[in-house]
């Protein structure tokens, strides 16, 4: 007897489709990020060399700059001395994953409950505002809390001014739940610029402000670490350089022997000929000046490719440098294939091993940090172990 053809999808019928097969055959068609953990470890070695005797807190906030905080922390666990995150939740996630290194929480704690959570998980909150000292109060937390104070030496965003600092330091040190001799840190606003003067002024102000502090000190982000060896301190806090991004507004990452960790690839899902005068994509931003070949790649802003990338943004098709044309859409981009050998199924690299992310970032009016952080959950991750 022939089964009647179902005319309507029912939960029972749907269940028969399960498990939905892994997309092995179609995976090549989808955006994929490849994370080269040997590059990450190499970059940590560059940071360590620049740090001299100073210890390293690896910045793994924002899910390890989009690379996966746990993946990054695992790869770096024997190369760095601790980790730095922005939020208490990010710190707790690392503890949950089993990391026992020191973890500094930049935004600190907002109340007693959070302070107790931090103490019990050996997380080290940064205090940057009096309201935090007020709300944490004079009670203990079961375990002593290791704390840091942030001093504002020129960024003017968060932190105690040098005037407010002595009082904040004395008040925080006197709290019952807090370990004596808080650490002190500051953050550079312009260490990435060729002009050294603003950073030198921040360093001098920090040294003056902390002259009587017995605790640990920390000044440098990646740019500070590479460009201001005289900054000193006990700890450095590199982020972008670990991921192979260029910390400076001039220069290139490779000039500092930094290697790209993240490579974002997809593939061509269509090629077509566009006639002279025809426009491509939403809004018709690009009009073909002549009859020309155009490639369509399976990636868009829904994956984290920057929507603001203009015509001419570099991209690599099958190993050849090509140019983006037309507006980036949610799932697709279009590429000028004039002079390029390409066919459907060919690989497309948006940034990474063959194309520095900083070149794409600067074409798209942003920085590598943002491109890394905004990769979406739709992008499959492939990890190359060291
Ligand atoms: C993010 C951050 C860093 C790391 O900066 P990079 O430029 O990525 O090296 C260091 N310190 C603080 C306070 C930060 O917020």
Coordinates of C-alpha atoms and ligand atoms in Angstrom, one line a residue, residues 59 61 65 84 106 150 157 185 187 221-223 237-241 369, ligand 1:
X59 CA 42.4 41.2 27.9
X61 CA 36.7 41.0 27.5
X65 CA 37.5 40.2 21.3
X84 CA 41.2 41.0 32.3
X106 CA 37.4 46.4 34.9
X150 CA 41.5 53.3 38.7
X157 CA 36.1 58.6 31.1
X185 CA 45.8 51.2 37.3
X187 CA 44.5 53.7 30.9
X221 CA 47.5 48.5 26.9
X222 CA 49.0 46.9 23.7
X223 CA 50.1 50.3 22.3
X237 CA 47.3 44.6 29.9
X238 CA 47.6 43.7 26.2
X239 CA 44.5 43.0 24.2
X240 CA 44.4 43.7 20.5
X241 CA 48.1 42.7 19.9
X369 CA 38.6 45.6 17.5
Ligands
LIG1 C1 40.5 46.8 26.7 C2 41.5 47.4 27.6 C3 42.8 47.1 27.5 C4 43.4 46.4 26.3 O1 43.6 47.3 25.2 P1 44.2 47.0 23.8 O2 44.2 48.2 23.1 O3 43.3 46.0 23.2 O4 45.5 46.4 24.1 C5 43.7 47.5 28.5 N1 43.2 48.2 29.6 C6 41.9 48.5 29.7 C7 41.5 49.3 30.9 C8 41.0 48.2 28.7 O5 39.7 48.5 28.8

